[in-house]
Every structure is written in structure tokens, then in C-alpha cells.
XYZ file of C-alpha atoms in Angstrom:
733
model
C -24.636 3.517 -24.101
C -24.214 1.354 -27.839
C -26.826 4.204 -28.608
C -25.096 6.837 -27.664
C -22.297 5.844 -29.504
C -23.744 4.903 -33.140
C -25.971 8.344 -32.053
C -22.655 11.073 -31.802
C -21.056 8.736 -35.012
C -23.911 9.744 -37.344
C -23.975 12.928 -36.605
C -20.190 13.478 -37.137
C -20.661 11.594 -40.388
C -23.469 13.601 -41.800
C -21.239 16.793 -40.881
C -18.194 15.066 -42.685
C -20.689 14.629 -45.773
C -22.082 18.557 -45.492
C -18.408 19.510 -44.728
C -16.935 17.809 -47.972
C -19.866 18.486 -49.953
C -20.196 22.625 -49.585
C -16.250 21.922 -49.635
C -16.941 20.125 -52.987
C -19.032 22.769 -54.753
C -16.576 25.565 -53.567
C -13.266 23.959 -55.534
C -15.970 23.646 -58.634
C -17.014 27.161 -58.006
C -13.952 28.039 -57.801
C -12.472 25.999 -61.269
C -15.968 27.720 -62.456
C -14.507 31.776 -61.440
C -10.723 30.739 -62.763
C -12.121 29.192 -65.884
C -14.056 32.037 -66.835
C -11.306 34.681 -65.882
C -8.672 32.753 -68.255
C -11.516 32.989 -70.861
C -12.293 36.503 -70.783
C -8.295 37.197 -70.138
C -7.443 35.700 -73.496
C -10.459 37.323 -75.440
C -9.141 40.616 -73.656
C -5.424 40.049 -75.230
C -7.531 38.934 -78.405
C -9.120 42.025 -78.431
C -5.805 43.797 -77.179
C -4.027 42.405 -80.053
C -6.520 42.983 -82.782
C -6.971 47.010 -81.528
C -3.031 47.255 -82.337
C -3.466 45.823 -85.551
C -5.798 48.530 -85.715
C -3.737 50.993 -84.386
C -0.570 50.095 -87.133
C -2.399 49.904 -89.390
C -3.614 53.467 -89.290
C 0.400 54.186 -88.085
C 1.877 53.066 -91.286
C -0.612 54.324 -93.618
C -0.552 57.557 -92.045
C 3.268 58.238 -91.913
C 2.443 56.974 -96.017
C 0.458 59.260 -96.128
C 2.504 62.333 -94.845
C 4.798 60.630 -96.877
C 3.090 61.578 -100.004
C 2.181 65.034 -98.750
C 6.090 65.970 -97.833
C 7.329 64.670 -101.337
C 4.949 65.593 -102.989
C 5.834 69.306 -101.116
C 9.061 68.695 -102.458
C 8.329 69.327 -105.802
C 5.866 71.923 -104.989
C 8.965 74.106 -103.996
C 11.620 72.313 -106.206
C 9.110 73.701 -109.583
C 8.728 76.989 -107.817
C 12.405 77.668 -106.943
C 13.564 76.892 -110.616
C 10.989 79.012 -111.991
C 11.595 81.986 -109.867
C 15.385 80.669 -108.166
C 13.836 82.303 -104.971
C 15.716 82.228 -101.862
C 12.923 81.118 -99.897
C 11.962 78.422 -102.241
C 15.251 77.381 -101.835
C 14.613 76.998 -97.688
C 11.525 75.430 -98.658
C 12.344 72.702 -100.800
C 14.948 71.932 -98.406
C 12.662 71.495 -95.466
C 10.127 69.763 -97.175
C 13.211 66.912 -98.552
C 13.975 66.935 -94.979
C 11.041 66.342 -94.000
C 10.214 63.444 -96.375
C 13.602 61.562 -95.010
C 12.745 61.707 -91.841
C 9.218 60.509 -92.713
C 11.202 57.550 -94.519
C 13.539 56.664 -91.723
C 9.763 56.833 -89.190
C 8.341 54.912 -91.771
C 11.629 51.852 -91.856
C 11.682 52.004 -88.185
C 7.789 52.005 -87.945
C 7.511 48.616 -90.313
C 11.401 47.104 -88.877
C 9.300 43.891 -87.134
C 7.270 42.733 -90.034
C 8.462 41.324 -92.800
C 6.425 41.717 -95.349
C 5.145 45.590 -94.732
C 9.335 45.831 -95.009
C 9.154 44.263 -98.374
C 6.793 46.908 -99.742
C 8.828 49.975 -98.084
C 12.597 48.976 -99.808
C 10.992 49.162 -102.875
C 9.910 52.377 -102.795
C 12.641 53.693 -100.121
C 14.813 53.367 -103.004
C 12.474 55.141 -105.732
C 11.988 58.254 -103.010
C 15.494 58.006 -102.846
C 15.920 58.257 -106.579
C 13.127 61.336 -107.192
C 15.162 63.374 -104.930
C 18.091 63.419 -106.177
C 16.691 64.351 -109.675
C 15.442 66.769 -107.686
C 18.578 68.154 -106.807
C 19.831 67.437 -110.133
C 17.227 69.561 -111.469
C 17.911 73.155 -108.612
C 21.775 71.552 -109.281
C 21.779 72.390 -113.388
C 19.526 74.702 -112.727
C 21.412 77.506 -110.427
C 24.756 76.318 -112.672
C 23.048 76.372 -116.121
C 19.783 78.087 -115.621
C 15.856 77.378 -116.621
C 16.448 76.551 -120.004
C 19.161 73.994 -119.330
C 16.582 72.283 -116.834
C 13.500 73.103 -118.239
C 13.858 69.691 -121.113
C 15.600 67.297 -118.052
C 11.721 68.728 -116.088
C 9.966 67.574 -119.578
C 12.148 64.609 -120.084
C 10.053 60.774 -119.750
C 12.434 59.404 -117.565
C 11.541 62.237 -114.940
C 7.329 61.256 -115.791
C 8.085 58.247 -115.313
C 9.851 57.948 -111.807
C 6.902 60.583 -110.420
C 4.411 58.186 -111.814
C 5.902 54.639 -109.986
C 6.609 56.685 -106.758
C 2.550 57.572 -106.747
C 1.742 53.067 -107.913
C 4.241 52.428 -104.890
C 1.984 54.630 -102.440
C -0.832 53.820 -104.156
C -0.358 49.992 -103.596
C 0.568 50.702 -100.180
C -2.318 53.040 -98.790
C -4.681 50.548 -100.900
C -3.345 46.970 -99.150
C -2.265 49.007 -95.878
C -6.325 49.594 -95.897
C -7.294 46.642 -97.137
C -5.493 45.704 -93.518
C -7.017 47.829 -91.166
C -10.085 46.616 -92.655
C -9.955 43.325 -92.220
C -8.688 44.388 -88.597
C -11.802 46.387 -87.761
C -13.719 43.248 -88.338
C -11.519 41.030 -86.327
C -11.509 43.553 -83.924
C -15.224 44.034 -83.940
C -16.422 40.343 -83.715
C -13.392 39.460 -80.728
C -15.421 42.517 -79.063
C -18.432 40.537 -79.943
C -17.113 37.618 -79.098
C -16.004 38.949 -75.352
C -18.644 40.706 -74.278
C -20.895 37.142 -75.548
C -18.385 35.738 -73.166
C -18.847 39.061 -70.439
C -22.042 37.761 -70.523
C -22.169 33.636 -70.170
C -19.747 33.674 -67.286
C -21.159 36.523 -65.301
C -24.787 34.007 -65.605
C -22.719 31.595 -64.551
C -21.203 33.128 -61.487
C -23.789 34.747 -60.521
C -25.383 31.318 -60.363
C -22.472 30.128 -58.356
C -22.904 32.870 -56.210
C -26.576 32.022 -55.435
C -25.723 28.624 -54.395
C -22.913 28.971 -52.181
C -24.563 31.580 -50.841
C -28.035 29.180 -50.139
C -24.907 26.110 -48.730
C -23.180 28.888 -46.864
C -26.601 29.702 -45.424
C -27.523 26.723 -44.535
C -23.691 26.171 -43.210
C -24.045 29.237 -40.670
C -27.877 28.256 -39.236
C -25.670 24.372 -39.026
C -23.099 26.429 -37.581
C -25.261 28.654 -35.369
C -26.868 25.238 -33.911
C -23.836 23.688 -33.139
C -22.837 26.456 -31.536
C -25.991 26.282 -29.422
C -25.251 22.793 -29.122
C -22.086 23.488 -27.394
C -23.420 25.605 -25.059
C -25.066 23.566 -23.886
C -22.917 20.801 -23.823
C -20.652 23.142 -22.534
C -23.181 24.037 -19.298
C -23.547 19.728 -18.883
C -19.728 19.365 -18.982
C -19.490 22.504 -16.542
C -21.882 21.174 -14.186
C -20.659 17.576 -14.551
C -17.009 18.865 -14.249
C -18.794 20.948 -10.418
C -20.109 18.023 -9.349
C -17.033 16.048 -8.988
C -15.357 15.673 -5.932
C -12.437 15.584 -7.044
C -10.316 19.300 -7.756
C -10.215 19.540 -11.748
C -7.622 22.201 -13.042
C -6.057 22.994 -16.831
C -3.191 24.859 -16.516
C -1.370 26.748 -18.759
C 2.756 26.076 -19.950
C 3.325 29.392 -18.124
C 1.953 27.789 -14.684
C -1.237 30.237 -14.733
C -4.570 28.353 -14.419
C -6.794 28.896 -17.351
C -9.612 25.970 -15.591
C -10.564 25.297 -12.380
C -14.313 23.269 -10.954
C -17.033 24.765 -7.989
C -14.552 21.862 -5.716
C -11.296 22.769 -6.903
C -12.590 26.821 -5.071
C -13.376 24.834 -2.343
C -9.893 23.490 -1.714
C -8.833 27.104 -2.210
C -11.114 28.453 -0.069
C -12.679 31.213 -2.883
C -15.642 32.306 -3.780
C -15.952 32.911 -7.264
C -13.333 31.410 -10.404
C -12.297 34.790 -11.343
C -9.426 35.163 -8.628
C -7.417 32.389 -9.521
C -8.019 32.321 -13.508
C -4.920 33.749 -14.678
C -2.962 33.660 -11.321
C -0.091 31.396 -10.480
C -1.099 27.652 -9.841
C 1.698 27.572 -7.668
C 1.210 30.542 -5.093
C -0.824 28.558 -2.274
C 1.919 25.174 -2.405
C 3.866 25.272 0.782
C 7.287 26.716 -0.047
C 9.149 23.022 -0.227
C 6.496 21.351 -2.411
C 7.175 24.286 -5.162
C 10.131 22.974 -6.933
C 8.633 18.951 -6.871
C 5.788 20.577 -8.849
C 7.180 23.130 -11.104
C 9.134 19.615 -12.142
C 5.768 17.702 -12.469
C 4.147 20.319 -13.989
C 6.900 20.645 -17.113
C 6.530 16.977 -17.561
C 3.224 16.942 -17.994
C 3.770 19.896 -20.272
C 6.684 17.112 -22.482
C 3.603 15.122 -22.849
C 4.541 12.691 -19.747
C 2.112 11.663 -16.718
C 3.078 12.467 -13.691
C 2.246 12.056 -9.707
C 2.501 13.947 -6.539
C 1.815 14.560 -3.047
C 2.173 18.526 -1.953
C 0.293 20.678 0.055
C -1.221 23.169 -0.062
C -2.591 26.303 2.055
C -5.887 27.633 1.580
C -6.635 32.311 1.261
C -7.738 31.054 4.852
C -5.199 29.673 5.977
C -5.924 25.916 6.438
C -3.781 23.474 6.053
C -3.977 20.369 3.185
C -2.485 17.701 2.169
C -3.173 17.170 -1.263
C -2.566 14.242 -3.877
C -2.702 15.539 -7.443
C -2.307 13.200 -11.344
C -1.692 14.835 -14.114
C -2.013 13.846 -17.811
C -0.603 16.244 -20.691
C -3.797 17.804 -23.366
C -2.312 17.937 -26.423
C -3.267 21.965 -27.214
C -4.978 21.438 -31.672
C -3.994 24.322 -32.329
C -0.081 24.526 -32.247
C 0.771 21.086 -30.903
C 1.889 21.844 -27.882
C 0.890 20.082 -24.514
C -0.947 21.850 -21.422
C -2.037 20.345 -17.827
C -4.590 18.326 -16.903
C -4.974 17.852 -13.062
C -7.137 16.551 -11.408
C -6.406 16.621 -7.326
C -7.850 14.981 -4.239
C -8.132 15.781 -0.484
C -5.931 13.248 1.077
C -5.099 14.803 4.499
C -7.704 12.737 6.289
C -5.769 9.689 4.753
C -2.524 11.713 5.968
C -3.777 11.877 9.073
C -5.008 8.404 9.756
C -1.957 6.891 8.021
C 0.186 9.340 10.501
C -2.050 7.873 13.443
C -1.242 4.362 12.018
C 2.333 4.832 12.118
C 2.593 6.595 15.323
C 0.118 2.852 16.653
C 3.091 1.277 14.877
C 5.771 3.294 16.316
C 4.053 1.608 19.717
C 3.242 -1.938 18.413
C 8.031 -1.634 17.923
C 8.271 0.300 21.449
C 6.580 -2.403 22.750
C 8.834 -5.521 24.013
C 6.235 -8.449 23.322
C 6.635 -9.717 19.372
C 2.905 -8.593 17.975
C 2.122 -10.346 15.533
C -0.734 -10.807 12.956
C -1.793 -13.837 10.770
C -5.046 -14.101 8.957
C -6.744 -17.030 8.713
C -4.404 -19.140 6.820
C -1.865 -18.519 9.222
C -0.176 -16.274 7.127
C 1.752 -13.764 8.272
C 0.304 -10.233 8.267
C 1.980 -8.375 10.078
C 5.544 -8.649 12.206
C 6.544 -5.924 15.156
C 10.019 -4.973 15.727
C 9.810 -6.709 19.652
C 8.704 -10.482 16.741
C 12.519 -8.730 15.110
C 13.938 -9.107 18.333
C 12.956 -11.819 19.367
C 12.561 -14.337 16.738
C 15.398 -13.320 14.755
C 13.584 -12.708 11.349
C 13.251 -9.010 9.991
C 9.499 -8.316 8.918
C 10.759 -8.501 4.886
C 11.473 -11.881 5.109
C 8.607 -13.358 6.985
C 5.428 -11.167 5.795
C 2.730 -13.986 3.821
C 4.680 -17.028 5.433
C 3.336 -19.327 7.202
C 3.635 -18.636 10.840
C 3.110 -22.446 11.788
C 5.668 -23.293 9.795
C 8.154 -20.677 10.874
C 8.221 -20.824 14.338
C 7.354 -24.811 14.995
C 8.744 -27.977 14.269
C 5.924 -29.766 14.477
C 1.976 -28.957 15.240
C 1.965 -30.230 18.623
C -1.999 -30.956 19.584
C -1.299 -27.809 21.976
C -1.484 -25.585 19.079
C -4.376 -27.505 17.588
C -6.562 -26.779 20.342
C -5.027 -23.395 20.577
C -6.215 -22.982 16.978
C -9.891 -24.524 17.390
C -10.098 -22.291 21.011
C -9.975 -18.725 19.679
C -12.155 -19.363 16.804
C -14.397 -20.639 19.072
C -13.852 -18.802 21.940
C -11.858 -15.479 20.462
C -9.037 -15.680 22.771
C -6.417 -18.119 24.492
C -4.250 -17.785 26.520
C -0.879 -20.846 27.488
C 2.732 -21.384 27.409
C 3.631 -22.823 23.790
C 7.426 -23.484 22.485
C 8.870 -22.092 19.269
C 12.301 -21.371 17.291
C 14.545 -18.817 15.897
C 15.310 -17.678 13.239
C 19.490 -19.397 14.151
C 16.906 -22.505 15.709
C 16.730 -22.554 19.137
C 13.742 -22.784 21.339
C 12.486 -20.353 23.446
C 9.269 -20.885 25.429
C 7.031 -18.224 25.529
C 3.718 -16.733 27.320
C 0.890 -16.499 24.235
C -1.413 -14.429 24.563
C -4.580 -14.561 21.118
C -6.838 -13.010 19.688
C -9.164 -13.436 17.172
C -10.159 -10.097 14.715
C -13.327 -10.006 13.028
C -14.481 -8.364 9.992
C -17.466 -6.351 9.063
C -19.985 -8.687 8.735
C -18.614 -10.610 11.771
C -17.044 -13.469 9.743
C -13.173 -13.890 10.878
C -10.806 -12.026 9.578
C -7.031 -12.582 11.320
C -5.406 -13.686 14.447
C -3.832 -11.198 16.943
C -1.021 -13.454 18.738
C 1.357 -10.674 21.657
C 4.799 -13.578 22.623
C 6.296 -12.898 25.912
C 9.466 -14.857 26.628
C 9.562 -16.532 30.279
C 12.427 -18.821 28.721
C 15.054 -17.314 31.555
C 11.944 -17.576 34.066
C 11.514 -21.037 33.222
C 14.355 -21.194 33.701
C 15.466 -20.101 36.999
C 12.251 -21.721 37.692
C 13.960 -25.050 37.015
C 16.571 -23.196 39.191
C 14.235 -23.190 42.030
C 12.914 -26.977 42.256
C 16.381 -28.257 41.609
C 17.206 -26.066 44.444
C 14.768 -27.386 46.444
C 15.481 -30.804 45.507
C 19.205 -30.509 46.151
C 18.389 -29.266 49.528
C 15.883 -31.768 50.421
C 18.064 -34.380 49.520
C 20.918 -32.972 50.888
C 18.024 -32.808 55.222
C 18.074 -36.474 54.068
C 21.567 -37.025 52.682
C 22.887 -36.041 56.544
C 20.898 -38.348 58.653
C 21.589 -40.741 56.719
C 25.294 -39.690 56.883
C 25.031 -39.543 60.659
C 23.446 -43.134 61.114
C 26.457 -44.518 59.144
C 29.388 -42.487 60.495
C 27.316 -44.157 64.283
C 27.737 -47.754 62.077
C 31.355 -46.900 60.097
C 33.297 -45.670 64.289
C 33.396 -48.851 65.709
C 33.992 -50.798 62.411
C 37.263 -48.483 62.555
C 37.552 -49.270 65.771
C 37.342 -52.974 65.618
C 40.029 -52.711 62.967
C 42.470 -51.262 64.681
C 41.791 -53.256 67.525
C 42.920 -56.212 65.947
C 45.895 -54.598 63.797
C 47.470 -55.052 67.715
C 46.063 -58.087 68.329
C 46.916 -60.052 64.981
C 50.929 -58.260 64.009
C 51.384 -62.283 61.033
C 52.021 -60.559 57.397
C 48.641 -62.291 56.364
C 46.647 -60.788 58.913
C 48.287 -57.481 59.040
C 46.795 -56.927 55.088
C 43.811 -58.013 54.958
C 42.929 -55.299 58.126
C 44.360 -52.403 56.680
C 42.557 -53.192 52.767
C 39.263 -53.014 55.427
C 40.677 -49.659 57.364
C 41.708 -48.552 53.432
C 37.830 -49.178 52.841
C 36.549 -47.745 55.895
C 38.227 -44.741 55.705
C 37.372 -44.159 51.682
C 33.203 -44.485 53.511
C 33.842 -41.765 56.279
C 36.055 -39.731 53.394
C 32.020 -40.954 51.074
C 30.314 -39.709 53.978
C 32.360 -36.715 54.464
C 31.504 -35.102 51.217
C 28.362 -36.262 52.112
C 28.043 -34.227 54.551
C 29.624 -31.537 52.827
C 27.266 -30.912 50.402
C 24.162 -31.669 52.554
C 25.321 -29.324 55.226
C 27.845 -26.510 53.530
C 31.008 -25.972 54.063
C 32.103 -24.313 57.196
C 36.051 -23.334 57.424
C 37.903 -20.422 58.311
C 37.508 -17.800 55.442
C 40.249 -15.716 54.133
C 41.023 -13.148 52.268
C 42.159 -15.346 49.195
C 43.471 -13.904 45.690
C 42.649 -16.323 43.127
C 45.913 -15.683 40.549
C 48.349 -18.085 43.200
C 45.193 -20.520 43.415
C 45.231 -20.803 39.709
C 48.617 -21.160 39.613
C 49.023 -24.299 41.850
C 45.971 -26.201 39.295
C 48.340 -25.066 36.555
C 50.569 -27.209 38.400
C 48.586 -29.572 38.553
C 47.613 -30.105 35.312
C 50.984 -30.410 34.149
C 51.997 -32.711 36.020
C 48.895 -35.273 35.901
C 47.186 -34.217 32.929
C 47.955 -36.258 29.718
C 50.202 -34.523 26.882
C 47.098 -34.771 24.396
C 45.441 -31.752 26.604
C 46.187 -27.994 25.918
C 45.745 -26.373 28.954
C 45.012 -22.724 28.861
C 44.972 -20.165 31.053
C 44.279 -16.237 31.518
C 44.353 -14.823 34.990
C 44.526 -11.291 35.022
C 47.127 -9.969 38.060
C 44.370 -6.653 38.714
C 41.799 -9.723 40.095
C 39.683 -8.349 42.582
C 39.825 -10.284 46.225
C 37.562 -13.284 47.125
C 36.987 -14.281 51.082
C 36.663 -17.720 51.037
C 38.619 -21.176 52.401
C 41.700 -21.697 49.953
C 41.015 -25.138 50.125
C 37.702 -25.880 49.124
C 38.665 -22.945 45.885
C 41.000 -25.285 45.230
C 38.201 -28.288 46.026
C 36.142 -26.640 43.578
C 38.862 -26.149 40.824
C 40.575 -29.387 40.925
C 36.311 -30.380 40.352
C 35.847 -28.936 37.475
C 38.654 -29.097 35.666
C 39.213 -32.767 36.055
C 35.939 -32.901 34.720
C 36.646 -31.701 31.383
C 39.729 -33.378 31.357
C 37.473 -36.781 31.884
C 35.342 -35.060 29.040
C 38.299 -34.949 26.220
C 39.631 -39.053 27.048
C 40.437 -38.620 22.917
C 42.190 -34.598 23.612
C 41.534 -30.685 23.127
C 41.765 -27.454 24.870
C 41.207 -26.829 28.329
C 41.286 -22.953 28.575
C 40.876 -21.231 31.685
C 40.161 -17.512 32.677
C 38.950 -14.915 35.081
C 37.414 -11.675 34.492
C 36.426 -8.709 37.030
C 32.392 -8.330 36.727
C 30.217 -5.930 38.518
C 26.300 -7.341 38.041
C 23.486 -5.059 37.997
C 20.118 -4.634 39.459
C 19.718 -5.484 35.674
C 21.774 -8.134 34.704
C 21.060 -10.430 38.316
C 18.426 -12.728 35.770
C 21.148 -14.617 34.538
C 21.047 -16.767 38.211
C 18.202 -17.238 40.910
C 21.737 -16.980 43.289
C 22.429 -13.799 41.855
C 23.079 -10.584 43.294
C 23.998 -7.106 42.467
C 27.077 -6.092 44.086
C 31.312 -7.642 42.600
C 32.227 -10.945 41.891
C 35.010 -12.506 40.314
C 33.775 -14.718 37.782
C 36.421 -18.199 36.238
C 34.887 -19.108 33.628
C 36.376 -23.605 32.742
C 35.709 -24.103 28.890
C 36.513 -27.592 27.460
C 36.333 -29.018 23.942
C 34.980 -32.111 24.697
C 31.941 -34.028 24.060
C 29.797 -31.858 25.559
C 25.797 -32.933 27.603
C 22.334 -32.244 26.454
C 20.249 -30.399 28.368
C 18.660 -33.121 30.435
C 21.655 -33.583 31.389
C 22.343 -30.337 32.806
C 19.061 -30.375 34.267
C 20.146 -32.929 36.792
C 24.408 -32.685 36.883
C 24.317 -30.954 40.473
C 22.296 -33.653 41.844
C 24.245 -36.219 44.504
C 25.414 -39.872 43.194
C 24.346 -38.456 40.070
C 26.612 -39.188 37.359
C 27.442 -39.802 33.901
C 30.957 -42.102 34.044
C 31.250 -45.458 34.200
C 31.303 -47.758 37.648
C 33.846 -47.099 39.648
C 35.330 -44.140 38.020
C 32.692 -41.285 39.783
C 30.899 -41.244 42.607
C 28.544 -38.481 41.643
C 28.930 -36.140 44.220
C 31.761 -34.159 42.556
C 29.838 -31.121 41.192
C 27.209 -31.344 43.937
C 29.894 -30.967 46.156
C 31.369 -27.714 44.219
C 27.885 -26.635 44.264
C 27.050 -26.875 48.083
C 30.953 -25.234 48.222
C 29.719 -22.193 45.893
C 26.936 -21.794 47.680
C 28.609 -21.278 50.981
C 30.782 -18.973 49.948
C 28.120 -16.473 48.731
C 28.072 -17.178 45.100
C 26.523 -19.117 41.524
C 27.516 -21.101 38.438
C 25.981 -20.731 35.473
C 26.620 -23.961 32.783
C 26.491 -23.448 28.428
C 27.066 -27.159 26.988
C 25.766 -28.257 23.469
C 26.692 -31.894 22.178
C 30.043 -32.060 20.403
C 31.480 -28.847 21.501
C 32.672 -29.187 23.952
C 31.490 -27.399 28.345
C 31.752 -23.881 29.856
C 31.010 -24.031 33.582
C 31.240 -19.709 34.818
C 31.875 -19.723 38.839
C 30.968 -16.126 39.933
C 32.901 -15.803 44.088
C 31.334 -12.528 45.656
C 35.146 -9.938 45.376
C 36.320 -7.534 47.935
C 37.629 -4.899 45.708
C 40.163 -2.479 46.327
C 37.868 -0.066 48.859
C 37.040 -2.964 50.286
C 40.085 -3.913 51.050
C 40.942 -0.732 51.933
C 38.409 -0.199 55.434
C 39.883 -4.069 56.683
C 41.619 -4.410 59.931
C 45.472 -4.437 59.722
C 45.435 -7.429 60.886
C 43.885 -8.657 57.526
C 45.305 -6.478 54.986
C 48.702 -8.726 56.559
C 47.206 -11.429 56.731
C 46.963 -9.903 52.244
C 50.398 -8.962 52.499
C 51.962 -11.901 52.792
C 49.470 -14.086 50.734
């Protein structure tokens, strides 16, 4: 490449040297020609000037001779008139005298610009005037006194003297002019010879320069011919290279017409010859909705800017293609404007691939599972909509981040084992605990798959996560229910045996009270009786929890029941606890035992009171609620239908997750010894289940607890079909 560039530089230097040499010789020849022209012009001007001087001398001599001749004619006519006194001679005399005066005037005008000649004429003119006056006086004397009087004047010395002076002045003037004429003729001849010699020298020099220029021009033309051949060959090679280019190359004029196009462009346009396209508007094949954008791009490029555009074309055979063009301005050296050089490539397959990828991405986004891709360095590469919904982060927030730092509190042995397993076997499946954006821990069933590159090397890991947190909670509820059921069965048997033990004791105490009337004995026996009854009551609660409560169920309104609970709270709860009750008047009815429902609510509000030893807000609310088939997963005991939801919320100390898992177990309590039996919530749960309901608990440590109890409701439609007896019960209630 350096050798080629060096050779190209040498050729450019030689070409520049030849051009500079030709310019120098041309300038030299032009200077010589101009010099010859100036010299020739100068010689010609001098020759003309000398010729003018000779001609002027001729005119002066001729005019002096004319004056001499007319003066002589005047004198002759005057003598004839003096002798004959004829009128004709007088007329001849007058005409000759007038001609003499006229010639003198002409000579004066002719020599007006020549000071030296004007001085000579100034000497001659008064003498001639004086002579003409004498002649006129002689004529007047002849006319008045006759010939004798005039003869004496004619023979006088004065008259002869004036004539001689005039002749002498004319002779001197003629001689001076003749000398000047001779000198002028000699100088004119010398100037002519000099001009001829200069002309021949200039002609020889010009011929030499013409020959030299001809030789140089012939060589330059020959080089131009060789350059033209080389340019034609280079153009052919360039055309072959452009036609071999797998992309379309176009040259577009400022008015939008096509100037040049390569073979690949013809194939894209679906034509066989460039003649079909050359000179035609380039946007003829562009889809109409892209023409305005292409026109803006073309205008920008013609202003000297670069640009890129994607658009569609329809070929001459109807094929639709997506095109991507890169336009650059190409300067027109003739006027400095720009034309449009476009490099265009077919991106139809790329567009189709992008569309396919987009469709696949939409399918991935439609998936409810969280799908993510990370590289082997655990940096997130892909994050679908399901992952956004599950974890809370947008894709643009997590791409490039470390997935282990984002979704896990710590690197557990399970995660390490999963990574090693997927790298060794290519896949892994298991359960993981992950975090959401709010810091909530969720349980997911995760499936990992290793993706390799073309060389078989590990490239990335595809993970599909399905949330099973609710499923796990339902399973835990089921296990807890089964455990409670087992414990209830066991507790039922124990209660039966303990009742058999306590019954004789109570009977014996009652008999002893009749036989021992003293006060001390009565106090002891009363204490014993109270404890036995307390134990029997405790056993009754255990039995109620174990076997469920079977009582007389009626149609119950929740609002009056809530009013009783509100009255108890107002009378017995400390003033530091603020009670807020929100019970709508249009609540549905519940089929159940009023006493048992009262017991459930009392247990919940008492627990709420105990959770707020320093005071707080106790809120009790109720609402009508319809649970559909898609919402029955909120609890394992939930069924689709109409419910009344009673919500008891406190702002107390709250419960940890481990405590929440055990609150419905019999005899489990977090209260101090002697302040709780651990049977309140277990008994309440038994009553709720016996009424066909279920309960949900939500609690956070330090933020309080919320119990939501769901009882199957009787809507107006259900109560409308009841018997008159039940309707009267509803009215009475």
C-alpha cells in the first residue's frame, strides 16, 4: 500500500511539474509576443509620426509656393491693368489678390501649432500685405491720375526693395522647409528600415516560440491521450469494483434524479439496464410514507451533512424491500455544490429477524413466569415483563447488574450447588428464596438452563422462575390444619378423661359444703369448687376446639353484634386505646350462633388490646365481599361465594413470621404465665370453621396486626326465599 501510494505521489509530482513547465513557457512566450508587439507598435508610431512630419513639410512648401505663385499673378494682373486699364485685368487682379490673402490665411492656420514656423510666417505675412497695399495704391493712382503718375511710383526703389524682400523671405522659407523635408524623409527611411529589421527579428523569435509551444503542446496532448486511456482503464476497473460491491451505490443529483448506479442497485430495483433509471427521480420506487423523510435526508446531504435512513421500496417487479441508506455529500468541483452519494443495503432479512425476535420477546413478556438471562459472570442480560411484575424492577434498571446481589440476601450453599450443577450438567431445577424491590421474600420454583456459544463454551444461563409463595403458604395452612386436627382429636380424648375425673370431685365438694357449714370450711370448699369449675370450663373450651361447636344457628345481623362489642370496649378497655368502628348498614346476613360469633369477636379485640399496652388505635370494619373462582387461593378453606369480611386491626407490637405460624395452636401463647391459656385463637378458629368461614392474618413487628375473618353471607336473594318463620326471626333480630 505504501509503494502504491508512493508511485501515485510520484505521478502526481511529475504531472504537476509538467503543468508548471508548460505554464512557465507559455508565460514566457506571451511576454515575448507582447514585447514584440510593443516594439512593433512603437516603431510604427514613430514611422507614422515621421511620415506626418514629411507630409506637413510638403504641405507648407506647397502653400508657400502657392503664395509665391498667386502673388506673382497678382503683380502681373496689376501691371496689365495699369497699362491697359481694362476691366478684365482688374477682375483678374482682384481675384489673384483675394487668392493670395486666402493662401496666407491657410498658411497661418497650417503653422499655427508650430512656433518656429509661425515666426517665419509672421515676417512674410506683413511684407506681402504691404506689397498688396502698394499694388492697390498704384491701381487707385492709375484710376485717379493716370499712367504717368503711377509710372514713377512703379520705378521707385522702394517698390523694388519690397519685392526683393518678399522673394528673399519666400526663398528662405522654402529652403528651410526643404531642409526639414529632406531630414524627415531620411529619418522616415531609417525608421522604416529599423521597423523592418525589428519585424523580422520578432518574426523569427515568434516562430521559434511557436515551434517550442507546438512541441510542448504535442507532447502534452499525447500525455493527455495517454492519461485519458489510463483514466478509461481506471474507470473500467472502478466500475468493475463498484459493480462487484454487494451493496447498492448511487449518485443522486441535487434535483433528486439518478446519475449513476451499480449492478447490485439494478438488481435491487429489479431492472436490467441503468438507462431505465438514469435521469429519473430516485424516489419513484420509495414507498409513499417514506418519501418525505427521504426528501429531508437528500436536502440535508446536499447542504454538506451526512445522514442515515431506513425506508421501504417496491421494485419494478413488485418486490417490497427494507433498505438502509448511508448518504454522504460529494463536492462538485465545477461550482462547489454537493451531490448525494448513497450507499444502500438490503435489510429485509434483518428486519424480519428483528420482527421475529420482537414477537418472541412479546411471547416472553406475555408469560406470567419471570424469565431472565445472565452471563457466566452473573450480569443480567435479559429481563422480561413477568420478571418486572414478580420482582418490581424495570428491565432498564437491572440490565447489567449482578443477579446474586439483586435477588438474594446471601449466597447460600443451595445457590452454589445450583450454579455448579448447571455448569456441569447444563440444567438445574429447585426452589429458591428471592427478594422483591420492596425487600419482600418470595419463594420461586426456578429452572436453569445453560446456553453455549458456537464453540461449545458456556455463554449464559436462562432462568425461568415461577412464584409458589402462596402455594407454599396454603400447604403450610394445610399442614397446620392437619396438625391442629390431630391435636384436637387427642385433646378431645384427654378432655373426656379429665371430665370423668373432675365430675366426682365436684360432687364431693358439693356434698362437703352441706356437711361442713363452718365458715373456714366453706371458704376452702368454695375455692375448691371454683377451681374445679374453672378446670371444667377450660376443658369445655378444649372440647369445643377439638370437636367444633354445635349450637343453635339462626339468621344473624352483624351490626347489632358489633354494637355490643363497641359497648364492651368503651366500658372495659383503657382510654389510651382509641376505637374506630366502620360498619355499613347494608351488610348481608350470616347464619350462625350469636354467642359463638360474639366469642370470636371478643377474643380478637382482647388480643388487640393486649398487643397495645401503651395504647394505640383499634379499628373494626366490615364489608360485603364476593370471592370469585380466581380468588379462592387466598386461603385453603376459601370457596367461591358471598362473604362478610370482618377486619380487626391494631397498631400494637405485631408478630414475627414464626409466631404467626403457631398462633392457632392450642395452648400456644406469647403472654405471661397466668395471663393467657393459649386457647382463645384456637377456639375462635374452631368456631369460624364450624360456621364455614376462614381467617387471614397479616402482621409486621412494630407495625401492628390485622385479622380478617370471612363468614359465608346470606344475600337479600337468599333471605327472600326463606320461610315466614325465619323472616320473622330476621325482623325480630
